[in-house]
Coordinates of C-alpha atoms in Angstrom, one line a residue:
A1 CA -0.2 -0.1 -0.3
P2 CA 0.8 3.5 -0.5
T3 CA 2.9 4.9 2.5
V4 CA 0.6 6.9 4.7
F5 CA 2.5 10.8 4.5
T6 CA 2.1 12.5 8.1
G7 CA 4.5 15.3 7.2
Y8 CA 2.2 17.8 6.7
D9 CA 0.5 17.8 9.8
E10 CA 3.7 16.8 12.0
F11 CA 7.7 16.4 12.2
E12 CA 8.0 13.0 14.1
S13 CA 5.6 10.3 13.8
A14 CA 5.3 6.7 15.1
A15 CA 5.9 4.0 12.1
R16 CA 6.5 0.7 11.5
I17 CA 9.4 -0.9 8.8
L18 CA 7.8 -2.6 6.1
M19 CA 10.7 -3.0 4.2
L20 CA 14.8 -2.9 4.6
A21 CA 17.2 -2.8 1.2
D22 CA 20.8 -2.5 0.5
E23 CA 22.9 0.1 -0.9
R24 CA 22.3 -1.8 -4.8
G25 CA 17.5 -1.9 -3.8
L26 CA 17.9 -5.9 -2.8
P27 CA 15.7 -6.8 0.0
R28 CA 17.0 -7.2 3.3
E29 CA 14.8 -8.7 6.5
E30 CA 17.8 -6.9 9.0
M31 CA 20.4 -4.7 8.6
G32 CA 23.7 -3.5 9.9
P33 CA 25.5 -0.4 11.5
G34 CA 27.8 1.1 8.7
E35 CA 25.6 -0.4 5.5
T36 CA 23.3 2.3 3.0
G37 CA 20.3 1.5 2.1
L38 CA 16.7 2.2 1.5
V39 CA 13.7 1.8 3.9
V40 CA 9.8 1.9 3.5
L41 CA 7.7 3.0 6.4
D42 CA 3.9 2.4 6.6
R43 CA 3.4 6.4 8.0
S44 CA 6.1 8.7 7.4
P45 CA 7.0 12.5 8.4
F46 CA 9.2 12.0 5.2
Y47 CA 8.8 14.4 2.4
G48 CA 9.4 12.3 -0.8
E49 CA 11.2 14.6 -3.6
S50 CA 8.5 15.5 -5.7
G51 CA 7.3 18.6 -7.3
G52 CA 10.2 20.6 -7.4
Q53 CA 10.7 20.3 -3.4
I54 CA 13.7 18.2 -2.1
G55 CA 13.1 15.5 0.3
D56 CA 13.9 15.4 3.8
T57 CA 16.7 13.9 6.0
G58 CA 16.4 13.1 10.0
E59 CA 16.1 10.0 11.8
I60 CA 14.6 6.9 13.0
R61 CA 15.0 5.7 16.2
I62 CA 14.1 2.5 18.6
Q63 CA 13.0 3.0 22.0
G64 CA 14.8 6.6 21.8
N65 CA 17.7 5.2 20.4
P66 CA 18.7 6.1 16.8
V67 CA 19.1 2.9 14.4
L68 CA 19.2 5.2 11.1
R69 CA 19.9 8.6 9.8
V70 CA 18.3 9.1 7.0
T71 CA 20.2 11.3 4.2
D72 CA 17.4 11.8 1.7
T73 CA 13.6 10.5 0.7
R74 CA 12.5 10.3 -2.8
K75 CA 8.7 9.4 -3.6
A76 CA 8.1 6.5 -6.0
V77 CA 4.7 6.0 -8.4
D78 CA 3.5 3.7 -6.7
G79 CA 3.1 6.3 -3.8
R80 CA 5.6 4.6 -1.5
I81 CA 8.1 6.9 0.3
Y82 CA 11.8 5.6 -0.2
S83 CA 13.9 7.0 2.2
E84 CA 17.9 6.9 1.7
V85 CA 19.4 5.8 5.0
E86 CA 22.7 5.2 6.9
V87 CA 22.2 2.1 9.4
L88 CA 23.8 3.4 13.2
A89 CA 22.9 0.1 14.9
A90 CA 21.1 -3.4 14.0
V91 CA 17.5 -3.0 13.0
A92 CA 15.4 -5.1 11.2
C93 CA 11.8 -5.5 9.1
G94 CA 8.9 -4.9 11.3
S95 CA 10.8 -2.9 13.5
E96 CA 8.4 -0.8 15.5
V97 CA 9.8 3.4 15.5
S98 CA 9.9 6.8 15.7
A99 CA 10.5 9.0 12.6
S100 CA 11.6 12.4 12.5
V101 CA 12.2 15.2 10.0
T102 CA 15.8 17.7 11.0
G103 CA 13.3 20.5 11.9
S104 CA 15.1 23.7 10.9
R105 CA 16.0 22.3 7.3
R106 CA 11.9 21.2 6.6
L107 CA 11.5 24.7 8.2
D108 CA 14.0 26.8 5.7
I109 CA 12.4 24.2 2.7
A110 CA 8.5 25.3 3.6
R111 CA 9.7 29.3 3.7
N112 CA 11.0 28.6 0.0
H113 CA 8.4 26.7 -1.1
S114 CA 5.6 29.2 0.2
A115 CA 7.8 32.2 -1.4
T116 CA 7.8 30.4 -5.2
H117 CA 3.5 30.7 -4.6
L118 CA 4.2 34.8 -3.6
L119 CA 6.7 34.9 -6.0
H120 CA 4.1 33.3 -8.9
A121 CA 1.5 36.2 -7.9
A122 CA 3.8 38.8 -7.9
L123 CA 5.0 38.1 -11.4
Q124 CA 1.5 37.9 -12.5
E125 CA 0.8 41.0 -11.2
V126 CA 4.2 42.9 -12.0
L127 CA 4.3 41.4 -16.1
G128 CA 1.2 40.4 -16.8
K129 CA -1.0 36.9 -16.6
Y130 CA 1.3 35.6 -18.9
A131 CA 3.9 35.3 -16.9
N132 CA 3.3 31.4 -16.1
Q133 CA 5.5 28.9 -13.5
K134 CA 7.2 26.1 -15.8
G135 CA 9.5 24.8 -13.5
S136 CA 11.4 25.5 -10.0
L137 CA 13.7 24.5 -7.2
V138 CA 13.0 24.3 -3.7
E139 CA 16.1 23.4 -1.0
A140 CA 16.7 24.0 2.3
D141 CA 19.0 27.7 1.4
R142 CA 17.5 29.1 -1.6
L143 CA 14.6 29.2 -4.3
R144 CA 14.4 28.7 -8.2
F145 CA 11.6 29.7 -9.9
D146 CA 11.2 29.6 -14.3
F147 CA 8.2 31.0 -15.5
T148 CA 7.8 32.4 -19.6
H149 CA 8.6 36.0 -20.3
F150 CA 9.5 37.3 -23.6
A151 CA 12.1 39.9 -22.7
P152 CA 14.4 40.7 -19.8
V153 CA 13.1 41.5 -17.0
T154 CA 14.3 44.8 -15.9
P155 CA 15.5 46.3 -12.7
E156 CA 12.6 48.7 -11.7
E157 CA 10.5 45.3 -12.5
L158 CA 12.6 43.1 -10.5
E159 CA 12.1 45.5 -7.6
K160 CA 8.4 46.0 -8.2
V161 CA 8.2 42.0 -7.3
E162 CA 10.4 42.0 -4.7
A163 CA 8.7 44.2 -3.1
R164 CA 5.1 42.5 -3.6
V165 CA 6.6 39.5 -2.5
N166 CA 7.1 41.1 0.5
G167 CA 4.6 43.1 0.8
M168 CA 2.7 39.5 1.2
I169 CA 4.8 38.4 4.3
L170 CA 4.5 41.0 5.9
A171 CA 0.9 41.0 6.0
N172 CA 1.3 38.1 7.6
L173 CA -1.3 36.0 5.3
P174 CA -2.8 32.9 6.2
V175 CA -1.5 29.6 4.8
H176 CA -4.6 27.2 3.7
S177 CA -4.5 23.7 2.2
R178 CA -7.5 21.1 1.7
E179 CA -7.9 18.3 -0.5
M180 CA -10.9 18.8 -3.3
A181 CA -11.9 17.4 -6.8
L182 CA -9.4 18.9 -9.7
D183 CA -12.5 20.0 -11.3
E184 CA -13.4 22.2 -8.3
A185 CA -10.4 23.6 -7.4
R186 CA -10.1 24.2 -11.7
A187 CA -13.3 26.5 -11.1
Q188 CA -11.9 28.0 -7.8
G189 CA -9.3 29.3 -10.4
A190 CA -6.5 27.2 -8.6
M191 CA -3.3 27.4 -11.2
A192 CA -1.9 24.2 -11.5
L193 CA 2.0 24.0 -13.1
F194 CA 2.0 22.9 -16.7
G195 CA 2.6 19.7 -18.1
E196 CA 2.4 18.2 -14.4
K197 CA 0.2 14.9 -13.8
Y198 CA -2.8 15.5 -11.3
G199 CA -5.1 12.7 -10.1
Q200 CA -9.1 13.4 -9.3
R201 CA -8.2 14.7 -5.7
V202 CA -5.9 17.3 -5.3
R203 CA -4.4 19.7 -2.8
V204 CA -4.8 23.1 -2.9
V205 CA -2.8 25.8 -1.0
S206 CA -4.1 29.0 -0.6
M207 CA -2.2 32.2 0.9
G208 CA -4.7 34.9 1.5
D209 CA -6.3 36.5 -1.3
D210 CA -2.9 36.8 -3.4
S211 CA -2.6 32.8 -4.4
L212 CA -4.4 30.0 -4.8
E213 CA -2.6 26.9 -6.9
L214 CA -2.5 23.0 -7.0
C215 CA 0.6 21.7 -4.5
G216 CA 1.7 18.7 -2.5
G217 CA 4.5 20.4 -1.2
T218 CA 5.0 21.4 2.9
H219 CA 4.2 25.1 3.1
V220 CA 4.4 27.4 6.7
E221 CA 1.3 28.1 8.2
R222 CA 1.4 31.6 7.5
T223 CA 3.6 34.3 5.5
G224 CA 5.1 35.9 8.1
S225 CA 7.3 33.5 9.0
I226 CA 9.6 33.3 5.7
G227 CA 10.8 36.5 7.6
L228 CA 12.7 38.4 4.4
F229 CA 12.7 37.8 0.3
R230 CA 15.9 38.5 -1.8
I231 CA 16.0 38.1 -5.4
V232 CA 19.4 37.2 -6.2
S233 CA 19.8 36.6 -9.6
E234 CA 17.0 37.1 -12.7
G235 CA 18.1 35.8 -16.3
G236 CA 17.3 34.0 -19.9
I237 CA 17.7 29.8 -20.0
G238 CA 15.6 29.5 -23.4
S239 CA 13.1 31.1 -25.6
G240 CA 10.6 33.4 -23.8
L241 CA 11.6 31.5 -20.1
R242 CA 13.1 33.1 -17.3
R243 CA 14.9 32.2 -14.4
I244 CA 14.9 33.9 -11.0
E245 CA 16.7 32.8 -8.0
A246 CA 16.0 34.0 -4.8
V247 CA 16.5 33.9 -1.0
T248 CA 14.6 33.8 2.6
G249 CA 14.2 33.8 6.3
R250 CA 17.7 33.1 7.2
R251 CA 19.8 32.7 4.2
A252 CA 18.1 35.9 3.3
Y253 CA 19.2 37.3 7.1
E254 CA 23.1 36.1 6.5
M255 CA 23.4 37.5 3.1
V256 CA 21.9 40.9 4.1
R257 CA 24.5 40.9 7.2
E258 CA 27.4 40.1 5.0
V259 CA 26.5 43.2 2.7
Y260 CA 26.9 45.2 5.8
R261 CA 29.8 43.6 7.0
E262 CA 31.3 44.3 3.7
R263 CA 30.1 48.2 3.9
E264 CA 31.9 48.7 7.3
E265 CA 35.0 47.2 6.1
L266 CA 34.5 49.3 3.5
A267 CA 34.4 52.1 5.5
G268 CA 37.5 51.0 7.8
I269 CA 39.3 51.0 5.2
L270 CA 38.3 54.2 3.0
K271 CA 38.4 55.9 6.8
T272 CA 35.6 57.2 6.6
P273 CA 31.9 56.4 8.3
V274 CA 29.3 54.2 6.9
G275 CA 26.7 56.5 6.0
D276 CA 28.9 59.0 3.7
L277 CA 30.0 56.0 2.2
M278 CA 28.5 56.9 -1.4
N279 CA 29.9 60.6 -0.5
R280 CA 33.4 59.1 0.3
A281 CA 33.6 57.1 -3.0
S282 CA 32.4 60.2 -5.4
A283 CA 35.2 62.3 -4.1
L284 CA 37.8 59.3 -4.6
M285 CA 36.5 58.7 -8.1
D286 CA 36.6 62.3 -9.1
T287 CA 40.5 62.7 -7.2
L288 CA 41.6 59.9 -9.4
K289 CA 39.9 61.3 -13.1
A290 CA 42.1 64.7 -12.0
R291 CA 45.3 62.9 -11.4
D292 CA 45.0 60.6 -13.9
E293 CA 44.8 63.4 -16.3
E294 CA 47.9 64.9 -14.8
I295 CA 49.2 61.5 -15.2
G296 CA 48.2 62.1 -19.1
R297 CA 49.8 65.5 -19.5
L298 CA 53.2 64.9 -17.3
K299 CA 53.5 62.3 -19.9
A300 CA 52.7 64.6 -23.0
R301 CA 55.5 66.9 -21.6
I302 CA 58.1 64.1 -20.8
S303 CA 57.4 62.9 -24.5
R304 CA 58.8 65.9 -25.8
L305 CA 61.3 66.2 -23.6
E306 CA 62.7 62.6 -25.0
S307 CA 61.7 63.4 -28.4
A308 CA 64.0 67.1 -28.2
D309 CA 66.4 63.9 -27.2
L310 CA 65.9 61.7 -29.6
L311 CA 67.0 64.0 -32.9
D312 CA 70.0 64.4 -31.8
S313 CA 70.8 59.9 -32.7
V314 CA 69.3 60.9 -36.1
Q315 CA 71.8 58.8 -38.3
Q316 CA 72.4 59.4 -42.3
V317 CA 71.7 55.9 -44.5
E318 CA 72.3 56.3 -48.0
G319 CA 71.4 60.1 -47.7
V320 CA 68.0 59.0 -45.8
S321 CA 68.0 60.3 -42.0
L322 CA 67.1 57.3 -39.8
L323 CA 65.5 57.7 -36.3
S324 CA 65.6 54.3 -34.6
A325 CA 64.7 54.8 -30.9
R326 CA 63.5 52.6 -27.8
L327 CA 60.4 54.8 -25.6
E328 CA 59.2 53.6 -22.4
V329 CA 55.2 54.5 -23.4
G330 CA 53.5 51.5 -22.1
D331 CA 51.0 51.7 -24.8
M332 CA 50.4 51.7 -29.2
D333 CA 48.3 55.0 -28.5
A334 CA 51.2 56.5 -26.9
L335 CA 53.9 55.1 -29.3
R336 CA 52.3 56.8 -32.2
Q337 CA 51.8 60.0 -30.7
A338 CA 55.1 60.6 -30.2
G339 CA 55.9 59.4 -33.2
D340 CA 54.0 62.2 -34.4
M341 CA 56.0 64.5 -32.6
L342 CA 59.2 63.3 -34.0
K343 CA 57.9 63.4 -37.5
D344 CA 56.7 67.1 -37.2
R345 CA 60.2 68.1 -36.0
L346 CA 62.5 66.0 -38.2
K347 CA 60.3 67.0 -41.1
D348 CA 62.5 64.8 -44.0
G349 CA 63.2 60.6 -42.9
V350 CA 62.1 57.5 -41.3
I351 CA 61.2 57.3 -37.7
L352 CA 61.0 53.9 -36.7
L353 CA 60.0 53.6 -32.5
G354 CA 60.2 50.4 -30.1
S355 CA 58.3 50.1 -26.9
P356 CA 57.8 47.4 -24.3
A357 CA 54.4 46.8 -23.0
G358 CA 54.3 43.5 -20.2
D359 CA 55.4 40.9 -21.7
K360 CA 55.4 42.4 -25.6
V361 CA 56.6 44.7 -27.4
N362 CA 55.1 47.8 -29.9
F363 CA 56.9 49.1 -32.9
V364 CA 55.8 52.1 -35.2
A365 CA 57.3 53.1 -38.1
M366 CA 56.7 56.4 -40.2
V367 CA 58.5 57.4 -43.3
T368 CA 58.1 61.2 -44.3
G369 CA 59.3 63.3 -47.1
S370 CA 62.1 62.9 -49.9
A371 CA 62.3 59.1 -48.0
L372 CA 59.5 57.7 -49.9
D373 CA 60.9 58.6 -53.1
K374 CA 64.0 57.4 -52.1
G375 CA 62.3 54.0 -51.6
A376 CA 61.9 53.6 -47.8
H377 CA 58.6 51.9 -47.0
A378 CA 57.5 52.5 -43.4
G379 CA 55.0 48.8 -43.9
N380 CA 58.3 46.8 -45.2
L381 CA 60.5 48.0 -43.3
I382 CA 58.6 47.4 -39.8
R383 CA 57.6 43.8 -41.0
A384 CA 61.2 42.8 -40.9
V385 CA 62.1 44.8 -37.5
A386 CA 58.9 43.3 -36.1
A387 CA 60.1 39.5 -37.1
I388 CA 63.6 39.8 -34.7
A389 CA 61.0 40.2 -32.4
G390 CA 59.3 37.2 -32.7
G391 CA 56.2 39.3 -34.3
G392 CA 55.1 40.7 -37.5
G393 CA 52.8 43.3 -39.0
G394 CA 52.5 46.3 -41.8
G395 CA 51.2 48.9 -43.2
K396 CA 51.3 51.6 -45.5
P397 CA 54.5 53.1 -47.0
A398 CA 54.4 55.8 -44.7
M399 CA 53.2 55.0 -41.9
A400 CA 52.7 50.9 -40.5
Q401 CA 52.6 49.3 -36.7
A402 CA 53.9 45.9 -35.5
G403 CA 54.3 43.8 -32.5
G404 CA 56.5 41.4 -30.9
K405 CA 56.2 38.5 -28.8
D406 CA 60.4 39.0 -27.3
P407 CA 60.6 42.2 -25.6
A408 CA 64.5 41.0 -24.9
R409 CA 65.3 41.3 -28.5
L410 CA 64.0 45.1 -28.7
G411 CA 67.4 46.3 -28.8
E412 CA 68.8 44.0 -31.8
A413 CA 65.3 44.6 -33.6
L414 CA 65.6 48.2 -33.6
E415 CA 70.1 48.2 -34.8
K416 CA 69.4 46.1 -37.5
A417 CA 66.7 48.5 -38.6
A418 CA 69.4 50.9 -40.2
S419 CA 71.0 48.0 -42.2
I420 CA 67.2 46.6 -43.4
L421 CA 66.5 50.4 -44.7
A422 CA 69.9 50.7 -46.5
E423 CA 68.8 47.4 -48.6
Q424 CA 65.7 49.6 -49.5
I425 CA 67.0 52.5 -50.8
T426 CA 69.6 50.3 -52.6
K427 CA 66.7 47.6 -53.9
A428 CA 65.1 51.2 -55.1
R429 CA 68.1 52.4 -57.1
G430 CA 68.3 49.7 -58.8

């Protein structure tokens, strides 16, 4: 016969062991300490995983002495409730026992399950009646709720949904459940999960006038017991399907406390009262922005000074002025800016600049004036130079850029520029 589930009304029940099975599922008359397997009771307070709600854990005792530790519970299609157990002491089929659910865990699960009903009602109120439940997962430390919606839920909508759920919690609505005929439940407007199979008799759970759903799970007695509801995330999981994850009760309190602790730590780091964090952070961002701008101006001045000094190192290659130098500017944009300043000063010739950038190297080449007519080509020059530093690149005759993978060979690459340029010009002369 199906197991009589007593868990709606009590956390502990007197029962009799109908079946024991080892970890392979083979029936056993007796089991001893250290073994694992399954137990079936005639009456069980343990909720078997179904309808998105996970199974209960707990303990089974004989005359007050623990004999089985329940680690999970599942409900079979035959209506029997199977509890997975670890054997603590010798136990036999037919034994009269006392079965008790882990109460704190069950209450956490009930808070989350009741919150999914309130969330469903709030989503339909804020987004529209088409926001229907498509699945859920109810655990002790979180809830997950899948629903139909064809666009991301905006932050403003999420805020309204969260506020509405917490409003129903603060209203401390009574939670009632009763069995009735399926047709009667539908006539009363009870919501059912699409695709779920229901018998002719169903259990209907109502929360005030706000929520009425078919549900076989366990719930709180009044919505106020949920405590606090907090949405953790919202996102898409498929075409027209969205998912919300949320926490309630103790886990929600822990999350809020963690946020406050981080605020207090941040206030200590910034040396400001917690209430002044926003102003302090805004002032710091303004200061950093001003310093970044000043650093940019100083870098530009340094580049100009370096550029003036570099002009003293210009060499002549086959009648063409060549400036080949290393700069410490960090990125390609700064290197190009330095090249533009030098080009304005050099007027006529070839400029090749290289700069280390972390574990890589950047190159810029520019050709101006009569150097172009004499055969100098920035793209060809930089391609050959970058290859020495383990890289590649190219560009137009007047301007090119490239990258290399070996900063250690930057100096060698720049030194080879003169011979590469000489070869270009000689080749152009025919």
